[in-house]
PDB file of C-alpha atoms in Angstrom:
ATOM      1  CA  MET A   1      32.585 -76.716 -29.584  1.00 42.00           C
ATOM      2  CA  VAL A   2      35.642 -75.581 -27.643  1.00 38.00           C
ATOM      3  CA  TYR A   3      35.816 -72.436 -29.707  1.00 38.00           C
ATOM      4  CA  ARG A   4      32.103 -71.751 -29.162  1.00 42.00           C
ATOM      5  CA  ARG A   5      32.429 -72.277 -25.394  1.00 41.00           C
ATOM      6  CA  ARG A   6      35.348 -69.829 -25.290  1.00 41.00           C
ATOM      7  CA  VAL A   7      33.338 -67.209 -27.158  1.00 37.00           C
ATOM      8  CA  VAL A   8      30.404 -67.633 -24.780  1.00 38.00           C
ATOM      9  CA  ALA A   9      32.731 -67.386 -21.780  1.00 42.00           C
ATOM     10  CA  LEU A  10      34.256 -64.178 -23.152  1.00 39.00           C
ATOM     11  CA  VAL A  11      30.827 -62.632 -23.649  1.00 40.00           C
ATOM     12  CA  VAL A  12      29.809 -63.550 -20.084  1.00 39.00           C
ATOM     13  CA  LEU A  13      33.067 -62.092 -18.767  1.00 38.00           C
ATOM     14  CA  ILE A  14      32.569 -58.818 -20.612  1.00 40.00           C
ATOM     15  CA  ALA A  15      28.981 -58.594 -19.364  1.00 43.00           C
ATOM     16  CA  GLY A  16      30.191 -59.184 -15.832  1.00 43.00           C
ATOM     17  CA  PHE A  17      32.712 -56.348 -16.110  1.00 38.00           C
ATOM     18  CA  ALA A  18      29.978 -54.054 -17.451  1.00 42.00           C
ATOM     19  CA  ILE A  19      27.680 -54.841 -14.521  1.00 38.00           C
ATOM     20  CA  ALA A  20      30.512 -54.393 -12.041  1.00 37.00           C
ATOM     21  CA  TRP A  21      31.415 -51.032 -13.584  1.00 37.00           C
ATOM     22  CA  ALA A  22      27.815 -49.871 -13.390  1.00 36.00           C
ATOM     23  CA  ILE A  23      27.684 -50.790  -9.703  1.00 31.00           C
ATOM     24  CA  VAL A  24      31.005 -49.114  -8.899  1.00 32.00           C
ATOM     25  CA  SER A  25      30.080 -45.974 -10.797  1.00 36.00           C
ATOM     26  CA  SER A  26      27.097 -45.484  -8.481  1.00 34.00           C
ATOM     27  CA  PHE A  27      29.431 -45.033  -5.497  1.00 32.00           C
ATOM     28  CA  ASP A  28      31.989 -42.363  -4.747  1.00 39.00           C
ATOM     29  CA  GLY A  29      35.621 -43.081  -3.973  1.00 40.00           C
ATOM     30  CA  GLY A  30      34.810 -43.753  -0.306  1.00 40.00           C
ATOM     31  CA  GLY A  31      32.188 -46.321  -1.151  1.00 41.00           C
ATOM     32  CA  LYS A  32      29.252 -44.031  -0.276  1.00 42.00           C
ATOM     33  CA  SER A  33      26.274 -43.590  -2.520  1.00 42.00           C
ATOM     34  CA  LYS A  34      26.108 -40.265  -4.352  1.00 42.00           C
ATOM     35  CA  PRO A  35      23.226 -37.971  -3.335  1.00 47.00           C
ATOM     36  CA  ALA A  36      20.169 -37.765  -5.566  1.00 47.00           C
ATOM     37  CA  THR A  37      20.384 -34.999  -8.151  1.00 47.00           C
ATOM     38  CA  THR A  38      16.625 -34.330  -8.438  1.00 50.00           C
ATOM     39  CA  ALA A  39      16.028 -30.679  -7.403  1.00 52.00           C
ATOM     40  CA  VAL A  40      13.118 -29.820  -5.102  1.00 50.00           C
ATOM     41  CA  VAL A  41      11.436 -26.699  -6.488  1.00 53.00           C
ATOM     42  CA  ALA A  42       9.782 -24.509  -3.854  1.00 56.00           C
ATOM     43  CA  PRO A  43       6.271 -23.298  -4.711  1.00 66.00           C
ATOM     44  CA  ARG A  44       6.116 -19.807  -6.066  1.00 80.00           C
ATOM     45  CA  PRO A  45       5.043 -17.220  -3.468  1.00 87.00           C
ATOM     46  CA  PHE A  46       1.688 -15.516  -3.633  1.00 91.00           C
ATOM     47  CA  LYS A  47       1.361 -11.749  -4.002  1.00 94.00           C
ATOM     48  CA  VAL A  48      -0.795  -9.264  -2.156  1.00 96.00           C
ATOM     49  CA  VAL A  49      -1.242  -5.909  -3.898  1.00 97.00           C
ATOM     50  CA  PHE A  50      -2.138  -2.817  -1.863  1.00 98.00           C
ATOM     51  CA  PRO A  51      -3.076   0.125  -4.127  1.00 97.00           C
ATOM     52  CA  GLU A  52      -2.139   3.642  -3.102  1.00 97.00           C
ATOM     53  CA  GLY A  53      -4.885   5.204  -1.029  1.00 97.00           C
ATOM     54  CA  PHE A  54      -6.148   2.021   0.624  1.00 97.00           C
ATOM     55  CA  ASP A  55      -6.950   2.465   4.294  1.00 97.00           C
ATOM     56  CA  ARG A  56      -6.183  -0.114   6.963  1.00 97.00           C
ATOM     57  CA  ALA A  57      -9.607  -1.758   6.740  1.00 97.00           C
ATOM     58  CA  GLN A  58      -9.346  -2.120   2.960  1.00 97.00           C
ATOM     59  CA  MET A  59      -5.903  -3.669   3.336  1.00 98.00           C
ATOM     60  CA  ALA A  60      -7.290  -6.205   5.808  1.00 98.00           C
ATOM     61  CA  GLN A  61     -10.041  -7.093   3.321  1.00 97.00           C
ATOM     62  CA  ARG A  62      -7.420  -7.580   0.615  1.00 97.00           C
ATOM     63  CA  VAL A  63      -5.397  -9.842   2.942  1.00 97.00           C
ATOM     64  CA  THR A  64      -8.483 -11.959   3.602  1.00 96.00           C
ATOM     65  CA  ALA A  65      -9.145 -12.279  -0.131  1.00 96.00           C
ATOM     66  CA  VAL A  66      -5.628 -13.355  -1.100  1.00 95.00           C
ATOM     67  CA  ALA A  67      -5.426 -15.766   1.848  1.00 95.00           C
ATOM     68  CA  GLN A  68      -8.577 -17.473   0.582  1.00 95.00           C
ATOM     69  CA  ILE A  69      -7.063 -17.744  -2.891  1.00 93.00           C
ATOM     70  CA  ALA A  70      -3.891 -19.248  -1.431  1.00 91.00           C
ATOM     71  CA  GLU A  71      -5.916 -21.805   0.515  1.00 91.00           C
ATOM     72  CA  ARG A  72      -7.874 -22.871  -2.579  1.00 91.00           C
ATOM     73  CA  GLU A  73      -4.734 -23.224  -4.700  1.00 88.00           C
ATOM     74  CA  ARG A  74      -2.558 -25.048  -2.155  1.00 83.00           C
ATOM     75  CA  GLY A  75      -5.182 -26.874  -0.119  1.00 86.00           C
ATOM     76  CA  ARG A  76      -3.660 -25.529   3.080  1.00 87.00           C
ATOM     77  CA  THR A  77      -4.723 -22.681   5.345  1.00 88.00           C
ATOM     78  CA  PRO A  78      -2.135 -19.864   5.256  1.00 90.00           C
ATOM     79  CA  ARG A  79      -1.034 -18.215   8.469  1.00 92.00           C
ATOM     80  CA  LEU A  80      -1.805 -14.797   6.952  1.00 94.00           C
ATOM     81  CA  SER A  81      -5.282 -13.515   7.836  1.00 95.00           C
ATOM     82  CA  GLY A  82      -7.231 -10.284   7.631  1.00 96.00           C
ATOM     83  CA  ARG A  83      -8.362 -10.560  11.241  1.00 96.00           C
ATOM     84  CA  ALA A  84      -4.794 -10.865  12.502  1.00 96.00           C
ATOM     85  CA  TYR A  85      -3.738  -8.006  10.206  1.00 97.00           C
ATOM     86  CA  LEU A  86      -6.377  -5.703  11.734  1.00 97.00           C
ATOM     87  CA  ARG A  87      -5.380  -6.696  15.256  1.00 96.00           C
ATOM     88  CA  ILE A  88      -1.662  -6.156  14.670  1.00 97.00           C
ATOM     89  CA  THR A  89      -2.140  -2.789  12.977  1.00 97.00           C
ATOM     90  CA  ALA A  90      -4.529  -1.513  15.654  1.00 96.00           C
ATOM     91  CA  ALA A  91      -1.816  -0.706  18.195  1.00 93.00           C
ATOM     92  CA  PRO A  92      -0.066   2.711  17.929  1.00 96.00           C
ATOM     93  CA  ARG A  93       3.696   2.573  17.420  1.00 95.00           C
ATOM     94  CA  ARG A  94       6.648   4.878  17.546  1.00 96.00           C
ATOM     95  CA  GLU A  95       8.485   5.660  14.308  1.00 95.00           C
ATOM     96  CA  ALA A  96      11.963   7.111  14.628  1.00 92.00           C
ATOM     97  CA  ALA A  97      11.442   9.843  12.019  1.00 95.00           C
ATOM     98  CA  PHE A  98       8.301  11.048  13.819  1.00 96.00           C
ATOM     99  CA  GLY A  99       9.651  11.690  17.293  1.00 93.00           C
ATOM    100  CA  ARG A 100       8.826   9.972  20.576  1.00 93.00           C
ATOM    101  CA  LYS A 101       5.035   9.963  20.253  1.00 95.00           C
ATOM    102  CA  ARG A 102       3.170   6.794  19.320  1.00 97.00           C
ATOM    103  CA  TYR A 103       0.900   7.090  16.281  1.00 97.00           C
ATOM    104  CA  PRO A 104      -1.810   4.849  14.806  1.00 97.00           C
ATOM    105  CA  LEU A 105      -0.485   2.854  11.845  1.00 98.00           C
ATOM    106  CA  GLU A 106      -2.952   4.369   9.378  1.00 98.00           C
ATOM    107  CA  GLY A 107      -0.722   6.215   6.923  1.00 98.00           C
ATOM    108  CA  PHE A 108       2.395   4.171   7.683  1.00 98.00           C
ATOM    109  CA  LEU A 109       1.303   0.948   5.947  1.00 98.00           C
ATOM    110  CA  PHE A 110       3.076   1.503   2.668  1.00 98.00           C
ATOM    111  CA  PRO A 111       1.056   0.516  -0.413  1.00 98.00           C
ATOM    112  CA  ALA A 112       2.977  -1.816  -2.713  1.00 98.00           C
ATOM    113  CA  THR A 113       3.107  -5.455  -3.881  1.00 97.00           C
ATOM    114  CA  TYR A 114       4.331  -7.957  -1.299  1.00 97.00           C
ATOM    115  CA  ASP A 115       5.157 -11.663  -1.564  1.00 95.00           C
ATOM    116  CA  PHE A 116       3.929 -14.184   0.971  1.00 92.00           C
ATOM    117  CA  THR A 117       3.902 -17.944   1.398  1.00 92.00           C
ATOM    118  CA  ILE A 118       1.666 -20.340   3.302  1.00 91.00           C
ATOM    119  CA  ARG A 119       3.942 -19.851   6.324  1.00 92.00           C
ATOM    120  CA  SER A 120       4.097 -16.046   6.191  1.00 92.00           C
ATOM    121  CA  THR A 121       2.414 -14.281   9.124  1.00 95.00           C
ATOM    122  CA  SER A 122       0.453 -11.047   9.267  1.00 96.00           C
ATOM    123  CA  GLN A 123       3.135  -9.696  11.584  1.00 96.00           C
ATOM    124  CA  GLN A 124       5.764 -10.290   8.902  1.00 96.00           C
ATOM    125  CA  LEU A 125       3.636  -8.559   6.270  1.00 97.00           C
ATOM    126  CA  VAL A 126       3.153  -5.488   8.471  1.00 97.00           C
ATOM    127  CA  ALA A 127       6.899  -5.424   9.166  1.00 97.00           C
ATOM    128  CA  GLN A 128       7.565  -5.399   5.400  1.00 97.00           C
ATOM    129  CA  GLN A 129       5.142  -2.516   4.918  1.00 98.00           C
ATOM    130  CA  LEU A 130       6.717  -0.462   7.683  1.00 98.00           C
ATOM    131  CA  GLU A 131      10.193  -1.099   6.312  1.00 98.00           C
ATOM    132  CA  ALA A 132       9.045  -0.013   2.833  1.00 98.00           C
ATOM    133  CA  PHE A 133       7.533   3.122   4.377  1.00 98.00           C
ATOM    134  CA  ARG A 134      10.766   4.019   6.164  1.00 98.00           C
ATOM    135  CA  SER A 135      12.757   3.522   2.975  1.00 97.00           C
ATOM    136  CA  SER A 136      10.420   5.814   1.027  1.00 98.00           C
ATOM    137  CA  TRP A 137      10.078   8.409   3.790  1.00 98.00           C
ATOM    138  CA  ALA A 138      13.870   8.785   3.914  1.00 97.00           C
ATOM    139  CA  LYS A 139      13.682  10.260   0.388  1.00 97.00           C
ATOM    140  CA  VAL A 140      11.407  13.143   1.459  1.00 98.00           C
ATOM    141  CA  ASN A 141      12.769  16.610   2.246  1.00 98.00           C
ATOM    142  CA  LEU A 142      10.572  18.284   4.873  1.00 98.00           C
ATOM    143  CA  ARG A 143      12.347  21.629   4.950  1.00 98.00           C
ATOM    144  CA  TYR A 144       9.560  23.564   3.208  1.00 98.00           C
ATOM    145  CA  ALA A 145       6.824  21.937   5.297  1.00 98.00           C
ATOM    146  CA  HIS A 146       8.710  22.737   8.490  1.00 98.00           C
ATOM    147  CA  SER A 147       8.970  26.364   7.359  1.00 97.00           C
ATOM    148  CA  LYS A 148       5.154  26.399   7.339  1.00 97.00           C
ATOM    149  CA  ASN A 149       5.046  24.977  10.888  1.00 97.00           C
ATOM    150  CA  LEU A 150       3.947  21.562   9.726  1.00 98.00           C
ATOM    151  CA  THR A 151       5.222  18.402  11.401  1.00 97.00           C
ATOM    152  CA  ALA A 152       6.175  15.147   9.715  1.00 98.00           C
ATOM    153  CA  TYR A 153       2.849  13.679  10.833  1.00 98.00           C
ATOM    154  CA  ASP A 154       1.021  16.684   9.349  1.00 98.00           C
ATOM    155  CA  VAL A 155       2.702  16.011   6.007  1.00 98.00           C
ATOM    156  CA  LEU A 156       1.711  12.342   6.151  1.00 98.00           C
ATOM    157  CA  THR A 157      -1.880  13.343   6.934  1.00 98.00           C
ATOM    158  CA  ILE A 158      -1.939  15.802   4.018  1.00 98.00           C
ATOM    159  CA  ALA A 159      -0.484  13.109   1.748  1.00 98.00           C
ATOM    160  CA  SER A 160      -3.327  10.761   2.683  1.00 98.00           C
ATOM    161  CA  MET A 161      -5.892  13.400   1.706  1.00 98.00           C
ATOM    162  CA  ILE A 162      -4.114  14.041  -1.592  1.00 98.00           C
ATOM    163  CA  GLU A 163      -4.189  10.307  -2.315  1.00 97.00           C
ATOM    164  CA  ARG A 164      -7.932  10.122  -1.749  1.00 96.00           C
ATOM    165  CA  GLU A 165      -8.743  13.381  -3.558  1.00 95.00           C
ATOM    166  CA  THR A 166      -6.750  13.001  -6.776  1.00 96.00           C
ATOM    167  CA  ALA A 167      -7.018  10.650  -9.726  1.00 94.00           C
ATOM    168  CA  ALA A 168      -4.743  12.658 -12.061  1.00 96.00           C
ATOM    169  CA  PRO A 169      -1.086  12.585 -10.929  1.00 96.00           C
ATOM    170  CA  GLU A 170      -0.438  16.136 -12.159  1.00 97.00           C
ATOM    171  CA  GLU A 171      -2.979  17.492  -9.670  1.00 97.00           C
ATOM    172  CA  ARG A 172      -1.305  16.210  -6.510  1.00 98.00           C
ATOM    173  CA  GLN A 173       0.733  19.363  -5.886  1.00 98.00           C
ATOM    174  CA  LEU A 174      -2.265  21.575  -6.704  1.00 98.00           C
ATOM    175  CA  VAL A 175      -4.440  19.878  -4.084  1.00 98.00           C
ATOM    176  CA  ALA A 176      -1.528  20.167  -1.661  1.00 98.00           C
ATOM    177  CA  ALA A 177      -1.390  23.907  -2.391  1.00 98.00           C
ATOM    178  CA  VAL A 178      -5.098  24.318  -1.617  1.00 98.00           C
ATOM    179  CA  ILE A 179      -4.600  22.561   1.726  1.00 98.00           C
ATOM    180  CA  TYR A 180      -1.546  24.669   2.611  1.00 98.00           C
ATOM    181  CA  ASN A 181      -3.284  27.900   1.613  1.00 98.00           C
ATOM    182  CA  ARG A 182      -6.414  27.110   3.599  1.00 97.00           C
ATOM    183  CA  LEU A 183      -4.391  26.143   6.664  1.00 97.00           C
ATOM    184  CA  HIS A 184      -2.471  29.418   6.395  1.00 97.00           C
ATOM    185  CA  LEU A 185      -5.722  31.417   6.240  1.00 97.00           C
ATOM    186  CA  ARG A 186      -7.295  29.279   8.998  1.00 96.00           C
ATOM    187  CA  MET A 187     -10.093  28.237   6.660  1.00 96.00           C
ATOM    188  CA  PRO A 188     -11.820  24.870   7.114  1.00 96.00           C
ATOM    189  CA  LEU A 189     -10.394  22.419   4.603  1.00 97.00           C
ATOM    190  CA  GLY A 190     -13.835  21.183   3.550  1.00 95.00           C
ATOM    191  CA  ILE A 191     -12.545  17.869   2.166  1.00 95.00           C
ATOM    192  CA  ASP A 192     -15.291  15.271   1.804  1.00 93.00           C
ATOM    193  CA  ALA A 193     -12.844  12.364   1.909  1.00 95.00           C
ATOM    194  CA  THR A 194     -12.027  13.035   5.562  1.00 97.00           C
ATOM    195  CA  LEU A 195     -15.713  12.955   6.504  1.00 96.00           C
ATOM    196  CA  ARG A 196     -16.246   9.742   4.554  1.00 96.00           C
ATOM    197  CA  TYR A 197     -13.352   8.177   6.453  1.00 96.00           C
ATOM    198  CA  GLY A 198     -14.512   9.328   9.863  1.00 95.00           C
ATOM    199  CA  LEU A 199     -18.148   8.286   9.371  1.00 95.00           C
ATOM    200  CA  HIS A 200     -17.425   5.209   7.201  1.00 94.00           C
ATOM    201  CA  ILE A 201     -19.436   6.558   4.269  1.00 94.00           C
ATOM    202  CA  PRO A 202     -18.834   4.418   1.145  1.00 91.00           C
ATOM    203  CA  PRO A 203     -17.711   6.313  -1.975  1.00 86.00           C
ATOM    204  CA  THR A 204     -20.817   5.047  -3.772  1.00 88.00           C
ATOM    205  CA  GLU A 205     -23.129   6.850  -1.323  1.00 91.00           C
ATOM    206  CA  SER A 206     -23.972  10.546  -1.200  1.00 89.00           C
ATOM    207  CA  ILE A 207     -23.097  12.510   1.919  1.00 91.00           C
ATOM    208  CA  HIS A 208     -26.297  13.553   3.710  1.00 91.00           C
ATOM    209  CA  GLU A 209     -26.973  16.934   5.276  1.00 90.00           C
ATOM    210  CA  SER A 210     -26.923  15.454   8.770  1.00 91.00           C
ATOM    211  CA  GLN A 211     -23.474  14.002   8.084  1.00 91.00           C
ATOM    212  CA  LEU A 212     -22.213  17.370   6.822  1.00 92.00           C
ATOM    213  CA  ASN A 213     -23.224  18.814  10.202  1.00 92.00           C
ATOM    214  CA  SER A 214     -21.502  16.045  12.159  1.00 92.00           C
ATOM    215  CA  THR A 215     -19.262  16.965  15.091  1.00 93.00           C
ATOM    216  CA  SER A 216     -16.768  14.273  14.064  1.00 95.00           C
ATOM    217  CA  PRO A 217     -13.146  15.471  14.247  1.00 96.00           C
ATOM    218  CA  TYR A 218     -12.854  14.197  10.662  1.00 97.00           C
ATOM    219  CA  ASN A 219     -15.486  16.689   9.476  1.00 96.00           C
ATOM    220  CA  THR A 220     -13.068  19.198   7.957  1.00 97.00           C
ATOM    221  CA  GLY A 221     -16.006  21.200   6.671  1.00 94.00           C
ATOM    222  CA  LYS A 222     -16.740  22.183  10.272  1.00 93.00           C
ATOM    223  CA  GLN A 223     -13.609  21.463  12.280  1.00 92.00           C
ATOM    224  CA  PRO A 224     -10.562  23.703  11.714  1.00 92.00           C
ATOM    225  CA  GLY A 225      -7.174  22.301  10.776  1.00 96.00           C
ATOM    226  CA  LEU A 226      -6.178  18.797   9.785  1.00 98.00           C
ATOM    227  CA  PRO A 227      -8.048  15.623  10.728  1.00 97.00           C
ATOM    228  CA  PRO A 228      -6.582  13.807  13.753  1.00 97.00           C
ATOM    229  CA  THR A 229      -4.972  11.033  11.683  1.00 98.00           C
ATOM    230  CA  PRO A 230      -4.231  10.162   8.069  1.00 98.00           C
ATOM    231  CA  ILE A 231      -7.292   8.843   6.241  1.00 98.00           C
ATOM    232  CA  ALA A 232      -5.436   6.403   3.982  1.00 98.00           C
ATOM    233  CA  ASN A 233      -1.992   5.030   3.252  1.00 98.00           C
ATOM    234  CA  PRO A 234      -0.327   7.230   0.623  1.00 98.00           C
ATOM    235  CA  GLY A 235       2.356   6.349  -1.891  1.00 98.00           C
ATOM    236  CA  LEU A 236       5.613   8.224  -2.306  1.00 98.00           C
ATOM    237  CA  ALA A 237       4.294  10.567  -5.040  1.00 98.00           C
ATOM    238  CA  SER A 238       1.560  11.919  -2.781  1.00 98.00           C
ATOM    239  CA  ILE A 239       3.973  12.200   0.149  1.00 98.00           C
ATOM    240  CA  GLN A 240       6.357  14.219  -2.012  1.00 98.00           C
ATOM    241  CA  ALA A 241       3.480  16.451  -3.148  1.00 98.00           C
ATOM    242  CA  ALA A 242       2.455  17.014   0.475  1.00 98.00           C
ATOM    243  CA  ALA A 243       5.995  18.124   1.275  1.00 98.00           C
ATOM    244  CA  HIS A 244       6.342  20.247  -1.878  1.00 98.00           C
ATOM    245  CA  PRO A 245       3.025  21.882  -2.869  1.00 98.00           C
ATOM    246  CA  ALA A 246       2.657  23.956  -6.003  1.00 98.00           C
ATOM    247  CA  HIS A 247       3.257  27.689  -5.491  1.00 97.00           C
ATOM    248  CA  VAL A 248      -0.205  28.882  -6.522  1.00 98.00           C
ATOM    249  CA  ASP A 249      -2.944  30.834  -4.739  1.00 97.00           C
ATOM    250  CA  PHE A 250      -5.751  28.332  -5.264  1.00 98.00           C
ATOM    251  CA  LEU A 251      -8.270  27.964  -2.435  1.00 97.00           C
ATOM    252  CA  TYR A 252     -11.026  25.946  -4.107  1.00 96.00           C
ATOM    253  CA  TYR A 253     -11.391  22.977  -6.389  1.00 96.00           C
ATOM    254  CA  VAL A 254     -14.284  20.950  -7.709  1.00 94.00           C
ATOM    255  CA  ARG A 255     -14.353  17.794  -9.784  1.00 93.00           C
ATOM    256  CA  LYS A 256     -14.870  18.198 -13.517  1.00 94.00           C
ATOM    257  CA  PRO A 257     -17.479  16.156 -15.398  1.00 92.00           C
ATOM    258  CA  ASP A 258     -14.810  13.649 -16.487  1.00 91.00           C
ATOM    259  CA  LYS A 259     -14.643  12.622 -12.780  1.00 89.00           C
ATOM    260  CA  LYS A 260     -10.852  12.576 -12.980  1.00 93.00           C
ATOM    261  CA  HIS A 261      -9.675  16.174 -13.136  1.00 96.00           C
ATOM    262  CA  HIS A 262     -10.539  19.247 -11.068  1.00 96.00           C
ATOM    263  CA  PHE A 263     -11.262  22.898 -11.692  1.00 96.00           C
ATOM    264  CA  PHE A 264      -8.997  25.012  -9.459  1.00 96.00           C
ATOM    265  CA  THR A 265      -9.450  28.660  -8.579  1.00 97.00           C
ATOM    266  CA  ALA A 266      -8.578  31.289  -5.969  1.00 97.00           C
ATOM    267  CA  SER A 267     -11.977  32.961  -6.392  1.00 96.00           C
ATOM    268  CA  PHE A 268     -15.059  31.878  -4.458  1.00 94.00           C
ATOM    269  CA  GLU A 269     -17.244  33.469  -7.143  1.00 96.00           C
ATOM    270  CA  SER A 270     -15.560  31.456  -9.888  1.00 95.00           C
ATOM    271  CA  PHE A 271     -15.902  28.335  -7.777  1.00 94.00           C
ATOM    272  CA  GLN A 272     -19.619  28.895  -7.278  1.00 94.00           C
ATOM    273  CA  LYS A 273     -20.157  29.743 -10.940  1.00 93.00           C
ATOM    274  CA  TYR A 274     -18.420  26.563 -12.097  1.00 94.00           C
ATOM    275  CA  LYS A 275     -20.517  24.459  -9.727  1.00 92.00           C
ATOM    276  CA  ALA A 276     -23.749  26.073 -10.939  1.00 92.00           C
ATOM    277  CA  GLU A 277     -22.809  25.588 -14.594  1.00 90.00           C
ATOM    278  CA  HIS A 278     -22.196  21.888 -14.056  1.00 87.00           C
ATOM    279  CA  GLY A 279     -25.158  21.139 -11.818  1.00 80.00           C
ATOM    280  CA  TYR A 280     -23.312  20.809  -8.524  1.00 79.00           C
ATOM    281  CA  ARG A 281     -24.925  21.894  -5.279  1.00 66.00           C
TER     282      ARG A 281
END
């Protein structure tokens, strides 16, 4: 019995030491509890994608759409909103590389993919776009454009037209050449995309005769020179093309049946013949 009691006592003693060690090991040397080691993982940010050639209104629509998605997925209303985006981008601003004049933000809202969270504001998104624009614009050499008496804002405006007029990347510099050549000869540019922008004509609708005769400053079929502002927000490739057009004598182009490429020519007769052969007016 004595032996059994001693064994039991030893077991109890060992168990007591084990419990004491477990308690001590949960404290640091100063007697304070160690912090919890469970990591708090922040939710992944959402993304808003602005394709090249979107105008300000289309960007606001995209902001509204992604904000609605964010609200459905997180159950909380994000601070980002299309209405606020339109309001913030409505005010002209001064950009250092463009002199002292204030310009509308159309053209400066760089198209790219941007992250945002529930707490991100429209003001922060616009600031990111402008910073991305400045970074890209710094890569552009305007020496040739300046030699043709074009300003930085002229180049940005031309880039916006290139973005709206081309689907094939290899044609960007060719369209730029047509614009440069027509400006040099004081010919109306005759670019439908500017009229669509000025009169808010959807790309799915035909342009009517009355619209072609519009006195809008964006009617480059009637008004000489460039439209008063960019008509979209171009990417870097179109900006580079606007600063460095191809050295060709083309004055006309018309879309080919594949709806992606264009037929280019310096001859009005060839232009008219191609249109007639393919059923264009």
